[in-house]
Coordinates of C-alpha atoms (C1' of nucleotides) in Angstrom, one line a residue:
Chain A
X1063 CA 0.7 21.2 13.5
X1064 CA 2.5 18.0 11.8
X1065 CA 2.7 15.6 15.5
X1066 CA 4.7 12.0 14.6
X1067 CA 5.2 9.6 17.4
X1068 CA 8.7 9.2 18.0
X1069 CA 9.5 5.8 18.8
X1070 CA 12.4 7.2 20.5
X1071 CA 10.9 8.6 23.1
X1072 CA 7.8 6.8 23.3
X1073 CA 5.7 10.3 22.6
X1074 CA 3.6 11.6 19.9
X1075 CA 5.4 15.2 19.6
X1076 CA 5.4 18.8 17.5
X1077 CA 7.7 17.1 14.5
X1078 CA 10.3 19.5 14.0
X1079 CA 12.3 19.3 11.2
X1080 CA 16.6 19.6 11.0
X1081 CA 16.0 22.1 7.5
X1082 CA 13.0 24.2 7.4
X1083 CA 10.8 23.4 5.6
X1084 CA 12.8 19.5 4.6
X1085 CA 12.3 16.4 5.8
X1086 CA 14.5 13.7 4.9
X1087 CA 13.2 10.4 5.2
X1088 CA 15.1 7.1 4.8
X1089 CA 12.6 3.8 5.4
X1090 CA 14.0 0.4 5.6
X1091 CA 13.2 -1.1 1.4
X1092 CA 13.0 -4.7 0.3
X1093 CA 14.6 -8.1 1.5
X1094 CA 14.0 -9.0 -2.9
X1095 CA 14.6 -12.7 -1.7
X1096 CA 10.6 -13.4 -2.8
X1097 CA 7.4 -11.5 -3.2
X1098 CA 6.7 -9.0 -0.8
X1099 CA 3.8 -9.8 1.6
X1100 CA 0.6 -7.8 2.2
X1101 CA 2.1 -8.0 5.4
X1102 CA 5.4 -6.1 5.0
X1103 CA 2.9 -4.0 1.8
X1104 CA 1.6 -1.8 5.4
X1105 CA 4.5 -0.5 6.0
X1106 CA 5.0 0.9 2.5
X1107 CA 1.4 2.9 2.9
X1108 CA 2.4 4.0 6.4
X1109 CA 5.0 5.6 5.3
X1110 CA 3.6 6.6 1.7
X1111 CA 1.1 8.4 4.4
X1112 CA 4.0 9.4 6.0
X1113 CA 5.8 11.2 3.0
X1114 CA 2.0 12.7 1.7
X1115 CA 1.4 14.4 4.5
X1116 CA 5.1 15.4 5.0
X1117 CA 4.6 17.3 1.8
X1118 CA 0.6 18.6 2.8
X1119 CA 1.6 19.8 5.8
X1120 CA 4.1 21.8 3.2
X1121 CA 7.9 20.2 3.7
X1122 CA 9.7 19.3 0.6
X1123 CA 10.4 15.8 1.4
X1124 CA 13.5 13.2 0.3
X1125 CA 13.0 9.7 -0.1
X1126 CA 15.7 7.0 0.3
X1127 CA 14.4 3.3 0.1
X1128 CA 17.3 0.8 0.2
X1129 CA 16.3 -2.3 -1.7
X1130 CA 18.1 -5.3 0.9
X1131 CA 19.6 -7.9 -2.2
X1132 CA 22.5 -9.4 0.0
X1133 CA 22.1 -12.5 0.6
X1134 CA 22.1 -12.8 4.5
X1135 CA 21.1 -15.4 6.4
X1136 CA 18.2 -17.2 7.9
X1137 CA 19.7 -16.8 11.5
X1138 CA 21.5 -14.8 13.1
X1139 CA 25.1 -13.5 12.1
X1140 CA 26.9 -17.3 12.7
X1141 CA 24.2 -20.2 11.5
X1142 CA 21.3 -20.6 8.8
X1143 CA 20.8 -20.3 4.8
X1144 CA 22.1 -17.2 3.4
X1145 CA 19.0 -15.8 1.6
X1146 CA 19.2 -14.9 -1.6
X1147 CA 20.9 -18.3 -2.2
X1148 CA 18.2 -20.5 -1.3
X1149 CA 15.4 -17.9 -3.4
X1150 CA 17.3 -18.7 -6.1
X1151 CA 17.9 -22.7 -5.1
X1152 CA 13.7 -23.1 -5.4
X1153 CA 13.9 -21.4 -8.4
X1154 CA 16.6 -22.5 -9.9
X1155 CA 17.5 -18.8 -11.2
X1156 CA 20.9 -16.4 -10.2
X1157 CA 20.9 -14.5 -7.9
X1158 CA 21.0 -11.3 -9.8
X1159 CA 17.7 -13.0 -11.8
X1160 CA 16.1 -13.3 -8.1
X1161 CA 16.8 -9.7 -7.1
X1162 CA 16.0 -8.7 -10.6
X1163 CA 12.4 -10.8 -10.6
X1164 CA 11.6 -9.6 -7.3
X1165 CA 12.6 -6.3 -7.1
X1166 CA 10.5 -5.7 -10.4
X1167 CA 7.2 -7.1 -8.4
X1168 CA 7.6 -5.3 -5.8
X1169 CA 7.8 -2.0 -7.6
X1170 CA 3.7 -3.3 -9.6
X1171 CA 3.2 -4.0 -6.3
X1172 CA 4.0 -0.5 -4.8
X1173 CA 2.5 0.9 -8.2
X1174 CA -0.7 -1.3 -7.7
X1175 CA -0.5 0.8 -3.9
X1176 CA -0.1 3.4 -5.6
X1177 CA 3.2 4.4 -3.6
X1178 CA 4.9 7.8 -4.4
X1179 CA 7.9 6.0 -6.0
X1180 CA 11.7 7.2 -3.3
X1181 CA 14.0 9.9 -4.4
X1182 CA 16.4 7.4 -3.7
X1183 CA 16.4 4.1 -5.0
X1184 CA 19.8 2.4 -3.3
X1185 CA 20.9 -1.5 -3.5
X1186 CA 23.0 -3.3 -0.5
X1187 CA 24.8 -4.4 -3.3
X1188 CA 25.9 -0.6 -5.1
X1189 CA 27.5 -0.1 -1.5
X1190 CA 29.5 -2.7 -1.4
X1191 CA 32.6 0.0 -1.1
X1192 CA 31.2 2.1 1.1
X1193 CA 30.0 -0.1 3.7
X1194 CA 33.5 -1.6 4.3
X1195 CA 34.8 2.2 4.7
X1196 CA 32.5 2.4 7.3
X1197 CA 33.2 -0.8 8.7
X1198 CA 36.8 0.1 8.7
X1199 CA 36.4 3.1 10.7
X1200 CA 34.8 1.4 13.5
X1201 CA 38.0 -1.0 12.7
X1202 CA 40.0 2.1 13.5
X1203 CA 38.3 3.4 16.4
X1204 CA 38.2 -0.3 18.2
X1205 CA 35.1 -0.6 18.4
X1206 CA 35.1 -3.9 15.8
X1207 CA 36.5 -6.8 17.0
X1208 CA 37.8 -9.7 14.8
X1209 CA 35.8 -14.0 15.1
X1210 CA 37.1 -16.5 12.9
X1211 CA 34.5 -16.0 10.8
X1212 CA 34.0 -12.7 10.8
X1213 CA 34.7 -9.0 12.0
X1214 CA 31.9 -8.1 14.8
X1215 CA 31.0 -4.0 16.7
X1216 CA 31.5 -4.5 19.5
X1217 CA 28.2 -2.8 22.0
X1218 CA 29.8 -2.6 25.7
X1219 CA 31.9 0.2 23.6
X1220 CA 28.7 2.1 22.7
X1221 CA 27.3 4.0 25.7
X1222 CA 23.7 3.7 24.6
X1223 CA 23.6 0.7 22.9
X1224 CA 19.0 0.0 23.1
X1225 CA 17.9 3.2 24.2
X1226 CA 15.4 3.5 21.7
X1227 CA 14.4 0.2 21.3
X1228 CA 14.1 0.6 25.5
X1229 CA 16.9 -2.8 26.2
X1230 CA 18.3 -4.0 28.9
X1231 CA 21.0 -5.7 28.9
X1232 CA 20.8 -7.4 32.4
X1233 CA 17.4 -8.2 31.2
X1234 CA 18.7 -9.6 27.6
X1235 CA 20.9 -11.9 29.9
X1236 CA 18.8 -14.1 31.4
X1237 CA 16.2 -14.1 28.6
X1238 CA 15.9 -17.4 28.2
X1239 CA 16.4 -18.6 24.8
X1240 CA 18.9 -15.9 23.7
X1241 CA 22.3 -18.3 22.7
X1242 CA 25.5 -16.4 22.8
X1243 CA 28.2 -17.1 20.1
X1244 CA 31.5 -19.0 20.3
X1245 CA 32.9 -15.9 21.1
X1246 CA 31.4 -13.2 21.0
X1247 CA 32.1 -10.3 23.7
X1248 CA 27.9 -9.3 25.0
X1249 CA 25.8 -10.9 23.5
X1250 CA 24.7 -8.1 21.7
X1251 CA 26.7 -8.1 19.3
X1252 CA 26.5 -8.2 15.8
X1253 CA 28.7 -9.2 12.6
X1254 CA 29.5 -6.9 10.8
X1255 CA 31.6 -8.4 7.8
X1256 CA 30.9 -11.6 7.7
X1257 CA 33.7 -13.8 6.4
X1258 CA 32.7 -16.8 3.7
X1259 CA 33.3 -20.2 5.5
X1260 CA 37.2 -21.9 4.3
X1261 CA 36.2 -23.9 1.3
X1262 CA 33.0 -22.5 0.7
X1263 CA 31.9 -21.0 -3.1
X1264 CA 29.5 -18.7 -1.9
X1265 CA 27.1 -17.2 -4.8
X1266 CA 27.6 -12.9 -3.6
X1267 CA 30.5 -12.6 -1.7
X1268 CA 33.1 -9.3 -2.0
X1269 CA 36.7 -9.6 -1.0
X1270 CA 37.3 -6.8 1.8
X1271 CA 40.6 -6.1 4.2
X1272 CA 39.5 -8.6 5.7
X1273 CA 38.9 -11.6 3.6
X1274 CA 36.4 -12.8 1.0
X1275 CA 32.8 -12.0 2.5
X1276 CA 29.5 -10.6 2.1
X1277 CA 29.0 -7.6 4.8
X1278 CA 26.4 -7.5 8.1
X1279 CA 23.0 -6.7 7.5
X1280 CA 22.4 -3.8 9.7
X1281 CA 25.9 -1.9 7.7
X1282 CA 23.7 -0.9 4.7
X1283 CA 21.7 0.9 5.8
X1284 CA 23.6 2.8 7.8
X1285 CA 25.8 3.4 5.0
X1286 CA 24.2 3.9 2.5
X1287 CA 21.4 6.3 5.0
X1288 CA 24.8 8.0 5.2
X1289 CA 25.4 8.9 2.0
X1290 CA 22.4 10.1 0.7
X1291 CA 21.2 12.0 3.8
X1292 CA 24.1 12.6 6.0
X1293 CA 24.9 11.9 9.5
X1294 CA 22.7 13.1 11.1
X1295 CA 19.2 13.8 9.2
X1296 CA 14.9 13.8 10.2
X1297 CA 13.6 10.1 9.7
X1298 CA 14.0 6.5 9.6
X1299 CA 10.9 4.3 10.1
X1300 CA 10.3 0.5 8.8
X1301 CA 9.1 -2.2 10.5
X1302 CA 8.2 -2.6 14.6
X1303 CA 10.5 -5.0 15.1
X1304 CA 13.3 -4.0 12.9
X1305 CA 13.1 -1.8 16.7
X1306 CA 15.0 -4.7 18.6
X1307 CA 17.9 -5.3 16.7
X1308 CA 18.5 -4.0 13.1
X1309 CA 17.3 0.4 14.0
X1310 CA 19.2 -0.6 17.5
X1311 CA 21.8 -2.2 15.6
X1312 CA 21.7 1.4 13.2
X1313 CA 22.2 3.7 15.7
X1314 CA 25.2 2.1 17.1
X1315 CA 27.9 1.9 14.7
X1316 CA 26.3 4.6 13.0
X1317 CA 26.6 6.9 16.3
X1318 CA 29.4 5.5 17.0
X1319 CA 31.0 6.8 14.6
X1320 CA 30.5 9.6 14.1
X1321 CA 29.7 11.4 17.4
X1322 CA 27.2 12.7 17.8
X1323 CA 22.5 11.3 17.6
X1324 CA 22.4 10.0 13.6
X1325 CA 18.6 10.3 13.3
X1326 CA 15.9 12.3 15.3
X1327 CA 12.6 10.2 15.0
X1328 CA 11.8 7.0 14.1
X1329 CA 8.8 5.6 13.4
X1330 CA 7.3 2.3 12.6
X1331 CA 5.0 0.7 11.2
X1332 CA 2.6 -2.0 13.3
X1333 CA 2.6 -5.5 11.7
X1334 CA -0.9 -7.1 10.0
X1335 CA -1.5 -10.7 11.5
X1336 CA -3.8 -13.8 10.1
X1337 CA -6.3 -14.3 12.5
X1338 CA -3.5 -17.5 13.8
X1339 CA -0.8 -15.1 14.3
X1340 CA 1.7 -13.1 12.7
X1341 CA 2.7 -13.1 8.5
X1342 CA 5.6 -15.4 8.1
X1343 CA 8.0 -15.9 5.4
X1344 CA 10.0 -18.8 6.8
X1345 CA 6.7 -20.6 7.7
X1346 CA 4.8 -19.9 4.2
X1347 CA 2.3 -18.6 5.4
X1348 CA 1.3 -15.2 3.8
X1349 CA -0.2 -13.2 1.6
X1350 CA 0.5 -11.4 -1.5
X1351 CA -1.1 -8.6 -2.9
X1352 CA -1.0 -10.3 -6.3
X1353 CA -3.0 -12.8 -4.4
X1354 CA -5.3 -10.5 -3.8
X1355 CA -5.9 -9.3 -7.6
X1356 CA -6.4 -12.6 -8.2
X1357 CA -9.0 -13.0 -6.6
X1358 CA -11.1 -10.0 -7.2
X1359 CA -9.7 -7.3 -4.8
X1360 CA -8.7 -3.9 -6.0
X1361 CA -5.5 -3.5 -4.6
X1362 CA -5.9 0.2 -3.2
X1363 CA -9.5 -1.5 -1.4
X1364 CA -6.3 -3.0 0.2
X1365 CA -5.3 0.3 0.5
X1366 CA -8.2 1.3 1.4
X1367 CA -8.8 -1.4 4.6
X1368 CA -4.7 -0.7 5.7
X1369 CA -6.6 2.9 6.0
X1370 CA -8.9 2.2 8.2
X1371 CA -6.9 1.8 11.4
X1372 CA -4.3 3.2 12.6
X1373 CA -0.6 2.9 11.8
X1374 CA 0.3 1.9 15.3
X1375 CA -2.3 -0.7 16.4
X1376 CA -1.8 -4.2 15.1
X1377 CA -4.0 -5.4 12.5
X1378 CA -6.3 -8.3 12.2
X1379 CA -6.7 -9.3 8.4
X1380 CA -10.4 -10.9 7.1
X1381 CA -11.0 -11.2 3.9
X1382 CA -14.6 -10.1 5.4
X1383 CA -12.6 -7.1 6.3
X1384 CA -11.1 -6.8 3.0
X1385 CA -14.4 -7.1 1.7
X1386 CA -16.2 -4.4 3.9
X1387 CA -13.0 -2.1 2.6
X1388 CA -13.8 -4.0 -1.0
X1389 CA -17.7 -3.0 -1.4
X1390 CA -17.1 1.1 1.2
X1391 CA -14.2 2.1 -2.2
X1392 CA -16.9 1.1 -5.3
X1393 CA -19.4 3.4 -2.8
X1394 CA -17.2 5.7 -2.5
X1395 CA -16.0 6.0 -5.8
X1396 CA -19.7 5.6 -7.1
X1397 CA -20.6 9.1 -5.0
X1398 CA -17.7 11.0 -5.9
X1399 CA -18.3 9.9 -10.3
X1400 CA -21.6 11.6 -9.7
X1401 CA -20.8 15.0 -8.6
X1402 CA -17.7 14.8 -10.7
X1403 CA -19.9 16.7 -13.2
X1404 CA -19.8 20.0 -11.5
X1405 CA -16.7 21.9 -10.9
X1406 CA -14.9 25.5 -10.3
X1407 CA -15.3 25.3 -6.3
X1408 CA -13.1 25.8 -3.8
X1409 CA -13.4 23.0 -1.3
X1410 CA -14.7 23.2 2.1
X1411 CA -13.1 24.2 5.0
X1412 CA -14.4 22.9 7.5
X1413 CA -14.1 19.1 6.1
X1414 CA -10.7 19.4 4.7
X1415 CA -9.5 21.2 7.6
X1416 CA -10.3 18.2 9.2
X1417 CA -9.6 15.8 7.6
X1418 CA -5.8 17.5 7.9
X1419 CA -6.2 17.8 10.5
X1420 CA -6.6 13.9 11.8
X1421 CA -3.8 13.1 9.9
X1422 CA -1.8 16.1 11.1
X1423 CA -2.1 14.0 14.7
X1424 CA 0.6 11.2 14.2
X1425 CA -1.5 10.3 11.2
X1426 CA -4.7 9.6 12.4
X1427 CA -5.7 8.8 9.0
X1428 CA -9.1 6.6 10.1
X1429 CA -9.9 9.5 11.5
X1430 CA -9.2 11.9 8.2
X1431 CA -11.7 9.4 6.4
X1432 CA -13.9 9.9 8.7
X1433 CA -14.7 13.4 7.2
X1434 CA -14.7 11.6 4.6
X1435 CA -17.7 10.0 5.1
X1436 CA -19.0 13.1 5.8
X1437 CA -18.6 14.9 3.3
X1438 CA -20.6 13.0 1.5
X1439 CA -23.7 12.8 2.9
X1440 CA -23.7 16.5 4.1
X1441 CA -26.6 17.7 2.0
X1442 CA -25.4 21.0 2.7
X1443 CA -22.6 20.2 0.9
X1444 CA -23.1 21.9 -2.7
X1445 CA -21.7 19.6 -5.5
X1446 CA -18.9 21.8 -7.1
X1447 CA -17.7 21.9 -3.9
X1448 CA -17.9 18.3 -2.0
X1449 CA -15.6 17.6 -5.5
X1450 CA -12.7 19.8 -5.3
X1451 CA -12.3 19.3 -1.1
X1452 CA -12.7 15.3 -2.8
X1453 CA -9.9 16.1 -5.0
X1454 CA -7.8 17.9 -2.0
X1455 CA -8.2 14.6 0.1
X1456 CA -7.2 11.7 -2.6
X1457 CA -3.7 13.3 -2.6
X1458 CA -3.0 11.1 0.8
X1459 CA -5.6 8.6 0.4
X1460 CA -5.1 7.6 -3.3
X1461 CA -8.4 5.1 -4.1
X1462 CA -8.6 7.4 -7.1
X1463 CA -12.0 7.9 -6.3
X1464 CA -13.2 9.6 -9.3
X1465 CA -12.6 6.7 -11.2
X1466 CA -15.3 5.3 -13.0
X1467 CA -16.5 2.2 -13.9
X1468 CA -16.1 1.1 -17.1
X1469 CA -11.8 2.2 -15.8
X1470 CA -12.0 -0.6 -13.5
X1471 CA -10.2 -3.6 -14.0
X1472 CA -12.2 -5.9 -16.9
X1473 CA -13.1 -8.3 -14.5
X1474 CA -11.7 -11.8 -15.0
X1475 CA -8.6 -10.1 -16.9
X1476 CA -6.1 -12.4 -16.3
X1477 CA -7.9 -15.9 -16.7
X1478 CA -6.4 -19.0 -16.4
X1479 CA -5.1 -18.3 -12.9
X1480 CA -7.1 -20.2 -10.8
X1481 CA -9.9 -22.9 -12.0
X1482 CA -12.0 -24.5 -9.7
X1483 CA -12.7 -27.9 -11.8
X1484 CA -15.2 -28.8 -8.8
X1485 CA -16.9 -26.1 -10.8
X1486 CA -17.8 -27.2 -14.3
X1487 CA -18.5 -24.1 -16.0
X1488 CA -15.1 -22.6 -14.8
X1489 CA -13.0 -25.2 -17.0
X1490 CA -14.4 -23.2 -20.0
X1491 CA -13.0 -21.0 -21.9
X1492 CA -12.9 -17.4 -20.9
X1493 CA -14.1 -16.5 -24.9
X1494 CA -16.6 -19.0 -24.9
X1495 CA -17.7 -17.6 -20.9
X1496 CA -17.7 -14.6 -22.4
X1497 CA -20.0 -15.4 -25.2
X1498 CA -21.8 -17.3 -23.8
X1499 CA -23.1 -14.7 -21.2
X1500 CA -23.7 -12.4 -23.6
X1501 CA -25.6 -14.9 -25.5
X1502 CA -27.6 -15.2 -22.3
X1503 CA -28.0 -11.5 -21.5
X1504 CA -29.3 -10.7 -24.8
X1505 CA -31.7 -13.6 -24.7
X1506 CA -32.9 -11.8 -21.4
X1507 CA -32.8 -8.4 -22.1
X1508 CA -35.3 -9.8 -25.1
X1509 CA -37.5 -11.9 -22.9
X1510 CA -38.0 -8.5 -20.7
X1511 CA -39.2 -6.8 -23.3
X1512 CA -41.5 -9.0 -24.6
X1513 CA -42.6 -8.7 -20.7
X1514 CA -42.4 -12.1 -20.5
X1515 CA -40.4 -12.2 -17.1
X1516 CA -40.9 -15.9 -16.3
X1517 CA -38.6 -16.2 -19.0
X1518 CA -35.8 -13.2 -18.2
X1519 CA -35.7 -14.3 -14.3
X1520 CA -34.6 -18.1 -15.2
X1521 CA -31.8 -16.8 -17.9
X1522 CA -31.0 -14.5 -15.2
X1523 CA -31.0 -17.2 -12.7
X1524 CA -28.5 -19.9 -15.6
X1525 CA -26.7 -16.5 -15.5
X1526 CA -25.5 -16.2 -12.4
X1527 CA -25.0 -20.1 -12.0
X1528 CA -21.6 -18.7 -14.1
X1529 CA -20.5 -17.1 -11.1
X1530 CA -21.6 -13.6 -12.8
X1531 CA -23.8 -11.6 -11.1
X1532 CA -25.9 -8.7 -13.0
X1533 CA -27.2 -5.6 -13.2
X1534 CA -30.1 -3.7 -15.2
X1535 CA -29.7 -0.2 -15.0
X1536 CA -31.8 2.5 -17.6
X1537 CA -29.1 3.0 -20.1
X1538 CA -28.8 -1.1 -20.4
X1539 CA -27.7 -4.5 -18.0
X1540 CA -23.8 -4.6 -17.5
X1541 CA -22.2 -7.8 -14.9
X1542 CA -19.4 -7.9 -13.0
X1543 CA -17.9 -11.1 -12.4
X1544 CA -18.4 -11.9 -8.2
X1545 CA -15.2 -12.9 -6.3
X1546 CA -15.0 -16.3 -5.4
X1547 CA -15.4 -17.3 -8.4
X1548 CA -12.7 -17.6 -10.4
Chain B
rG27 C1' 11.7 -17.2 32.2
rG28 C1' 12.2 -11.3 30.8
rC29 C1' 10.0 -6.6 27.8
rG30 C1' 5.5 -4.7 25.3
rG31 C1' 1.2 -3.8 23.5
rC32 C1' -3.9 -5.1 23.0
rA33 C1' -9.5 -5.6 25.3
rU34 C1' -15.3 -0.5 22.2
rC35 C1' -22.5 -2.6 18.3
rG36 C1' -22.4 -9.5 14.5
rC37 C1' -17.3 -7.7 11.7
rC38 C1' -13.2 -3.9 11.0
rA39 C1' -12.4 0.6 13.8
rA40 C1' -10.8 5.3 16.0
rG41 C1' -11.9 8.3 20.4
rU42 C1' -7.6 8.3 26.5
rG43 C1' -11.2 13.0 32.4
rG44 C1' -16.6 16.1 30.8
rC45 C1' -22.0 17.3 24.7
rC46 C1' -25.5 10.4 27.3
rA47 C1' -18.8 7.7 21.9
rA48 C1' -16.7 8.3 14.9
rG49 C1' -17.1 6.0 9.9
rG50 C1' -16.4 1.7 6.9
rC51 C1' -19.4 -3.3 5.7
rA52 C1' -23.8 -6.5 7.6
rA53 C1' -28.8 -6.2 9.4
rU54 C1' -33.6 -3.5 9.5
rG55 C1' -36.9 -0.8 7.5
rG56 C1' -38.0 2.4 3.5
rU57 C1' -37.8 5.2 -2.4
rU58 C1' -36.5 3.0 -6.7
rU59 C1' -37.6 -1.4 -9.9
rG60 C1' -41.2 -6.3 -13.7
rC61 C1' -38.6 -8.5 -9.5
rA62 C1' -33.6 -8.3 -8.1
rA63 C1' -28.9 -6.2 -8.4
rA64 C1' -27.2 -2.1 -8.1
rA65 C1' -27.5 3.4 -5.5
rC66 C1' -30.1 6.1 -1.8
rC67 C1' -32.7 8.0 2.0
rA68 C1' -33.2 6.6 7.5
rU69 C1' -32.6 3.2 11.7
rC70 C1' -29.1 0.3 14.1
rA71 C1' -24.0 0.8 21.2
rU72 C1' -26.9 5.5 28.3
rC73 C1' -22.1 1.9 26.9
rC74 C1' -16.3 0.9 26.3
rC75 C1' -13.6 -7.8 29.2
rC76 C1' -14.5 -8.3 34.4
rC77 C1' -13.6 -6.9 40.0
rG78 C1' -13.4 -2.3 42.9
rG79 C1' -10.9 2.3 44.0
rU80 C1' -9.9 7.7 42.3
rU81 C1' -13.0 12.6 41.1
rC82 C1' -18.3 17.3 40.7
rG83 C1' -17.1 13.7 36.5
rA84 C1' -14.1 7.9 33.1
rA85 C1' -14.3 3.5 27.3
rU86 C1' -10.6 6.9 29.1
rC87 C1' -6.6 7.8 35.7
rC88 C1' -5.4 3.8 39.2
rG89 C1' -5.0 -1.5 41.5
rG90 C1' -6.2 -6.3 40.8
rG91 C1' -8.1 -10.3 37.8
rU92 C1' -9.0 -13.1 33.0
rG93 C1' -8.3 -13.4 27.7
rC94 C1' -5.7 -12.8 23.2
rC95 C1' -0.8 -10.9 20.3
rG96 C1' 4.6 -9.3 19.6
rC97 C1' 8.8 -9.3 21.0
rC98 C1' 13.5 -11.3 23.1
rU99 C1' 15.8 -16.3 16.6
rC100 C1' 15.3 -14.4 11.0
rC101 C1' 11.5 -10.7 9.5
rA102 C1' 7.5 -4.5 7.4

RNA sequence: GGCGGCAUCGCCAAGUGGCCAAGGCAAUGGUUUGCAAAACCAUCAUCCCCCGGUUCGAAUCCGGGUGCCGCCUCCA
């Protein structure tokens, strides 16, 4: 039985879909004005596991994800710069080029992490009409009011405002750092449609009944989720930071309009932290998946690192921990590879059952993973049965456990990314470096065959100095680039 | 200032009343290897931040303390 934590109510409860056998799911997607950082990616991995577990439990999942490509502002509804425009200026490109570039970058990361693509991916700018229609409805119901810079949602008109987030409007009032925008009726009111200031030409703006401008940030998810999933659906996910403002406002505007409960389950992924604190785009302190790849890490090692912790617990990122995950992944694959020849058995019921039970208990991936390791270490389980069990587990884990060494990305691929001028050897071209290693290895093999081990060891030292580790095996010597070099 | 979360082996991290606490990484011992590396096997917390309490029994509940983090501003 699948049990999931619901932010709305703050407890784990049995999952009951609206329609038997089906689960409708909306996940807040990326804002495409910059690369996704690995913290952003943590949330998408959590959602991917959720989706795969839903399927495993027999539900047909219908998944919708938005792409936020409307600028919005770096601050609240009144001040700040347009993020898309900032990104465009930085890269000297048009906002549309920026949008396409970072959307593609996100898709590439998603593919690297083996995230199952949504059934529907929808862009905010492709649904301006739907957003305007929704705002008009709100206006006609008297829930919106105009200010000089746009149309605002009157949160006082929605009695349940902030229920899911556990907000206390009084408490917010007392908050020292909250500034009330000019003319807002309530501190929590937010912009539904933002007007372009007179005399300003924005790169992204549209005509509307209220004048030229752009939609408020929250309305896009409400409008698109409603369009694709209806006035009531099962699960809505996002990062923990969305609870307070974004999702609170989405609920307010949608339920104020329909007069009924919108989403049954709200699920939120916790943050990935750095030692120094939160990873943030605005402060520039963030790591991308590409950066990890350049350092020689397998994206799936990052996936494993994430699955080693529960999605509702803050997780501190460190290269030490990622290194551990990479090693673990290599060993996992090594074992799986050795077993792979055996086939024709059914999965081991015990391990598989415990694995599934862990996942069905609010996606306890760490505990599920423990079953995977115990299975591998269990001498009493025949190889063929292990293979079948592993294959089934990997449907959720997506660690590509049967991948063999030779299929690994070539070490050092992506030449010319980050060369360290302090180490002269790295300045030699990739080609000549490989050639040099090849020659040294050949000489060492000869020396070993001649039992001239002193010479063989000297040659190995020389090779090691190039940032390469070598492995002797009955079938020959192989080498891999040491991480940190290159 | 207000709200919320977390503190478990060197590192990461499950476990939320009852077999003297999963799993991964590291470490140590061993097998293997010309030596290494890799791989494999074994070992590795009577103890869960501190103090007090509840209970037959607590890492798990309650009170107090200390420390760390997040939110209240765009943010996954």
